[in-house]
Each structure stands twice: as structure tokens, then as C-alpha cells.
Amino acid sequence: MSGATLIRVHPLDNVAVAAAEEGLPAGTPLEGGAALREFVPAGHKVALEPIPQGGEVRRYGAVIGRALCSIEAGARVREEMLELPQPPPLDKLCAPHAPPPELEPLEGFTFDGYRNADGTVGTRNVLAITTTVQCVAAVVEHAAARIRRELLPRYANVDGVAALTHAYGCGVAIDAPNSEIPIRTVRNLALNPNFGGELLVVSLGCEKLEPQRLELPSAELPLVRLQEAPDGSFEALLGRILELAEQRLERLNARRRVPCPASGLVVGLQCGGSDAFSGITANPAVGFAADLLVRAGATVIFSEITEVRDAAHLLAARAASADVVEDLRREFAWYDAYLARGGADRSANPTPGNRRGGLVNVVEKALGSVAKSGRAPLAGVIAPGERAARHGLLFLAGPASDFICGTLELAAGMNVHVFTTGLGTPYGLPACPVIKVSTRTSLARRWPDLIDFDAGPIATGGMTLEEAGWALFRLILDTASGRRTWTERHGLENSLVLFNPAPVT
Ligand code: CA
């Protein structure tokens, strides 16, 4: 095979990752004269030098753990050999002495999008039906299916119908602390730029989450309240929803794509099913593309608080202002307390699949995950359920669960989603294109019609990081202009999942 077989990410590292798809056999020579002492599967780590008991194990130039036993050069470094380092204390987070330099602006990149009255830009043209409670979900799904079948063929410019259904609204402590998080998420989902400001809400009538609590910006909210319809037959209820839907379809259908500067993009990043290649190939390629997007004036959102917590000090060092450090501290502290209340801590992440993929602990996962954010200054922090309020690189302080993270990024105003995966997940979202990026070529070959971009050649020398980053940037622009991703072509749409840290009664 050509190219690298062992990848050391940073000159300070004393471990490297086996890059060969088939793993590396015992006896494979290492730089410095040692050889592998045993078979090392792809994605797993090898000690490049002897590491004494208590010594630092370093990857990405940072300590991912201390050795619990002495590790010989050429030995495979296993999870049980490492002690998990303590997370950086939040009171020690400090702003950089001087703000990090802005990246050089990048001019002239555009995409064809749908301009909205509020200044946002849609990449898809979708009719959304907001719901206030799970009780109406089945009715709304039924209505959405009929709209797709009976109405949509007459509105060629409308891409689809999204039923924004969820499990919230009934039996919730509506005024309890943190209940504002799911409520503002439902509100801000309805305002996603891909819905063009055309609201339609279906409620039941007796639920805790009353439609006016959403404070949607509409003089007269187009609302169907199932319990209060004068004719409550199922057919009449559906007829009323279809009638209001048709009015919205008329207006959505009049929208046209027009050239828009790349600054209209709101790109949400995420990873799921990560492996040890995530931090070598897919995430750094996404990070390179993220820098290009920020340079072009776009908004880039990364998230997954538990996967970033162990790199909090690295994020603080990139903060554009002391306020951003304060926001980071507040959100991290809130999340630490939230996990502690549930008797969990960050060691609950990684997953068994992550571990099989070669990630020994959450510190290693965090360092690889943060690579997605590139090197732009951190311009702001988004609390869960809030909208992105500015351009540049933003951190959304929400859970790493794929569906919750995707839902929160949609509520933040995301119009293109980029999702990296090592082990593979068929995840898709309603109403927003999801570009799937594989960490290895073997996955892209195994899932040829699910993976949109293969970052694997970075590990084998087939493509430089820079080439991959530019190619991904162009794919993001093309996708924003209407090129359909694999999950869109197959119609794969996972459920929205609200983050509700408040009590349910
Ligand atoms: Ca995730």
C-alpha cells in the first residue's frame, strides 16, 4: 500500500495510530528502530517510545491520559492502560491576552438560495407544520402525507413538507427551571430559514405548552386547535389543516433561488459513530472547510458539549472576547451540574463502538472532535434552543446525542448540516440537507449511496487535508444551491428530539 501506515498527528505525540485498513502486523518497523510487538487493528494506538508508569500519553500534542503501567515501544496502547485526566477546572479558564487574529477574508463565493424577509437565506423550500404537543403528532404526520400526495405535485418549487413533531407539551412542568429550553427550541425550529417564514401550527387544546407561549412573530397565527374545531370529524380536521397548508404552499411556491453570498450559510457541524480516524481525516477536513466558510462570512456552528468539555481550555484560548469565555464557563458549569444531578459524568461518553474504533477515552475523543472547528476565533456561544445571533464560528452548548444536537442546530438556524462518521450512521434530518463525511475509504465503499464525501484518502496519502477541505467547501456550496444529499434522495429523516432538562410531572 502507498502512503502512511502509522499517523502521528503532532510532533509532541508519543503514540501514533495504525492507518492501514487491515491493521498492522507484529514486526512492522517503527521510526527509531523499534517494531510493533503485536498486531494493532486500524485506528488503534501504538507507543512510539517507552512510556514509564505514571508517564504522559500524548496525542494531538495534548495529554490523553497517564500510563497505569509501563508501556514498551511498539506496544498497542489499550484503554485499561490509561488513567483518565481530570477535566480542566472552569475557574481557571481565561481569555487570551490578545484576541486571536481574524482569518483573512475570502471573497467571491456564492450559492443559489431563497432570501427571507428577516435577512436569513434558505437552502431548501419546505412547508413546516409546528406542533405544540405529542398528542397531535400522528394527525399531523397523516396530514403531511396527504399534503405530499395531493397538494405538493401542484407546487413544483416546494421541496417538501416537514411535520415538526416531538414528545413535548403534555405533562411537563411548564414553568420549572430550564423548561424554557424545549419551548424556545420549538419556537426557533419554526423560524428555520428553510421554512421561509410561513408558519402553520397545530395544537390539541388542553396541553401545557399553549401556542401563544411560543411567541411566534405573526399578527394572526395560522393555527388549528383540534379540540376547538367546530366540526371535529377527522376528515374536517384534516381538511382545515390542508386548507391552511395550501395557502402557505401558494406563497412558498413563489420563492425563487437567487445568487446569495456565502455569508448566508449557517453550517451546523456534528459527528456520530466516531473512530480514531475522525480526528485525523474527516474532522480536520471539516475544520479546514469551516475556516473557509468563516473567511467567506458564513456562520459555522459546532456543538456536542460532552465531547468538547475536555478541550475547554483550548476553546477559551481561541475566544474572541472575555464575554465569550464567560459564556463558555456558564454553559459548561450548567452542563457539569446537569450531569452530576443525573449521577453521570463525562466518562459515560465514548460509546462501546467508539472504543472498538480505537478511541480510549473522552479526552482523546474531545481533541479529535474539536478539530472540526478549524482555527477561527470563537465568536460566540449559543445556549441550547437559541438562534445563532451573529456570523463567524459559534459553539452551541448542547448534548452530543446526534438527534438532539441536530435538532438544536436546526433551531439555531442551520441551513446545511455536515456530519462526520467513522463507524457509519444513516442519520438524516427533515428540512435540511445532511452531508455525510466518512473518516475511512472502507466505509465510503461499504456505504456508497449513504456517504457524500470520503475523507479517508487523507490517511493514505491520496489527498491532502487542504484539497479535502476545499472539495468539501465546494460541496457545501453546491448542496446549499440545491444538490441533493444521499439522505435526501432516499428520504431518510430521523425524528426531531427536544432537549428537555426540566421535570415531567
Ligand atoms: Ca453527535
PDB file of C-alpha atoms in Angstrom, residues 126-132 136 139-140 143-144 147 151 160-166 186-187 189-191 195-203 211 214 216-218 220-226 237-252:
ATOM      1  CA  VAL A 126     -40.105  23.445   2.790  1.00  0.00           C
ATOM      2  CA  LEU A 127     -43.575  23.748   4.330  1.00  0.00           C
ATOM      3  CA  ALA A 128     -43.215  23.194   8.082  1.00  0.00           C
ATOM      4  CA  ILE A 129     -46.044  22.306  10.448  1.00  0.00           C
ATOM      5  CA  THR A 130     -45.219  23.202  14.048  1.00  0.00           C
ATOM      6  CA  THR A 131     -46.820  21.167  16.824  1.00  0.00           C
ATOM      7  CA  THR A 132     -47.261  22.082  20.480  1.00  0.00           C
ATOM      8  CA  VAL A 136     -51.303  15.824  17.648  1.00  0.00           C
ATOM      9  CA  VAL A 139     -52.679  13.591  12.958  1.00  0.00           C
ATOM     10  CA  VAL A 140     -50.027  15.978  11.658  1.00  0.00           C
ATOM     11  CA  ALA A 143     -51.889  15.403   7.161  1.00  0.00           C
ATOM     12  CA  ALA A 144     -48.281  15.801   5.940  1.00  0.00           C
ATOM     13  CA  ILE A 147     -50.228  17.150   1.559  1.00  0.00           C
ATOM     14  CA  LEU A 151     -51.093  19.081  -2.934  1.00  0.00           C
ATOM     15  CA  GLY A 160     -41.221  19.011   0.815  1.00  0.00           C
ATOM     16  CA  VAL A 161     -43.320  19.045   3.967  1.00  0.00           C
ATOM     17  CA  ALA A 162     -41.813  18.796   7.448  1.00  0.00           C
ATOM     18  CA  ALA A 163     -44.015  17.724  10.348  1.00  0.00           C
ATOM     19  CA  LEU A 164     -42.166  19.237  13.330  1.00  0.00           C
ATOM     20  CA  THR A 165     -43.410  16.613  15.769  1.00  0.00           C
ATOM     21  CA  HIS A 166     -41.876  15.853  19.164  1.00  0.00           C
ATOM     22  CA  VAL A 186     -39.983  24.504  19.301  1.00  0.00           C
ATOM     23  CA  ARG A 187     -40.308  28.232  18.577  1.00  0.00           C
ATOM     24  CA  LEU A 189     -37.410  25.387  14.806  1.00  0.00           C
ATOM     25  CA  ALA A 190     -40.450  27.059  13.207  1.00  0.00           C
ATOM     26  CA  LEU A 191     -38.229  30.012  12.260  1.00  0.00           C
ATOM     27  CA  PHE A 195     -39.338  27.364   6.046  1.00  0.00           C
ATOM     28  CA  GLY A 196     -39.459  30.858   4.566  1.00  0.00           C
ATOM     29  CA  GLY A 197     -41.346  32.408   7.497  1.00  0.00           C
ATOM     30  CA  GLU A 198     -44.580  30.622   6.507  1.00  0.00           C
ATOM     31  CA  LEU A 199     -45.930  29.429   9.845  1.00  0.00           C
ATOM     32  CA  LEU A 200     -48.575  26.790  10.471  1.00  0.00           C
ATOM     33  CA  VAL A 201     -49.245  25.462  13.966  1.00  0.00           C
ATOM     34  CA  VAL A 202     -51.360  22.508  15.091  1.00  0.00           C
ATOM     35  CA  SER A 203     -52.245  22.230  18.781  1.00  0.00           C
ATOM     36  CA  PRO A 211     -49.361  28.117  21.227  1.00  0.00           C
ATOM     37  CA  LEU A 214     -44.142  30.101  21.539  1.00  0.00           C
ATOM     38  CA  LEU A 216     -44.116  33.331  17.186  1.00  0.00           C
ATOM     39  CA  PRO A 217     -43.841  36.577  15.213  1.00  0.00           C
ATOM     40  CA  SER A 218     -47.189  36.596  13.475  1.00  0.00           C
ATOM     41  CA  GLU A 220     -52.553  36.196  13.396  1.00  0.00           C
ATOM     42  CA  LEU A 221     -51.028  32.772  13.873  1.00  0.00           C
ATOM     43  CA  PRO A 222     -52.393  30.197  11.397  1.00  0.00           C
ATOM     44  CA  LEU A 223     -53.489  27.700  13.990  1.00  0.00           C
ATOM     45  CA  VAL A 224     -55.618  24.572  14.072  1.00  0.00           C
ATOM     46  CA  ARG A 225     -56.686  23.619  17.612  1.00  0.00           C
ATOM     47  CA  LEU A 226     -58.066  20.109  17.320  1.00  0.00           C
ATOM     48  CA  LEU A 237     -59.829  18.479  10.956  1.00  0.00           C
ATOM     49  CA  LEU A 238     -57.604  17.250   8.153  1.00  0.00           C
ATOM     50  CA  GLY A 239     -59.464  19.446   5.690  1.00  0.00           C
ATOM     51  CA  ARG A 240     -58.761  22.517   7.803  1.00  0.00           C
ATOM     52  CA  ILE A 241     -55.018  21.681   8.055  1.00  0.00           C
ATOM     53  CA  LEU A 242     -54.849  21.062   4.291  1.00  0.00           C
ATOM     54  CA  GLU A 243     -56.647  24.325   3.568  1.00  0.00           C
ATOM     55  CA  LEU A 244     -54.163  26.358   5.640  1.00  0.00           C
ATOM     56  CA  ALA A 245     -51.278  24.337   4.190  1.00  0.00           C
ATOM     57  CA  GLU A 246     -52.385  25.178   0.677  1.00  0.00           C
ATOM     58  CA  GLN A 247     -52.347  28.917   1.411  1.00  0.00           C
ATOM     59  CA  ARG A 248     -48.757  28.551   2.606  1.00  0.00           C
ATOM     60  CA  LEU A 249     -47.782  26.384  -0.366  1.00  0.00           C
ATOM     61  CA  GLU A 250     -49.020  29.127  -2.727  1.00  0.00           C
ATOM     62  CA  ARG A 251     -46.623  31.607  -1.138  1.00  0.00           C
ATOM     63  CA  LEU A 252     -43.699  29.197  -0.784  1.00  0.00           C
TER      64      LEU A 252
END
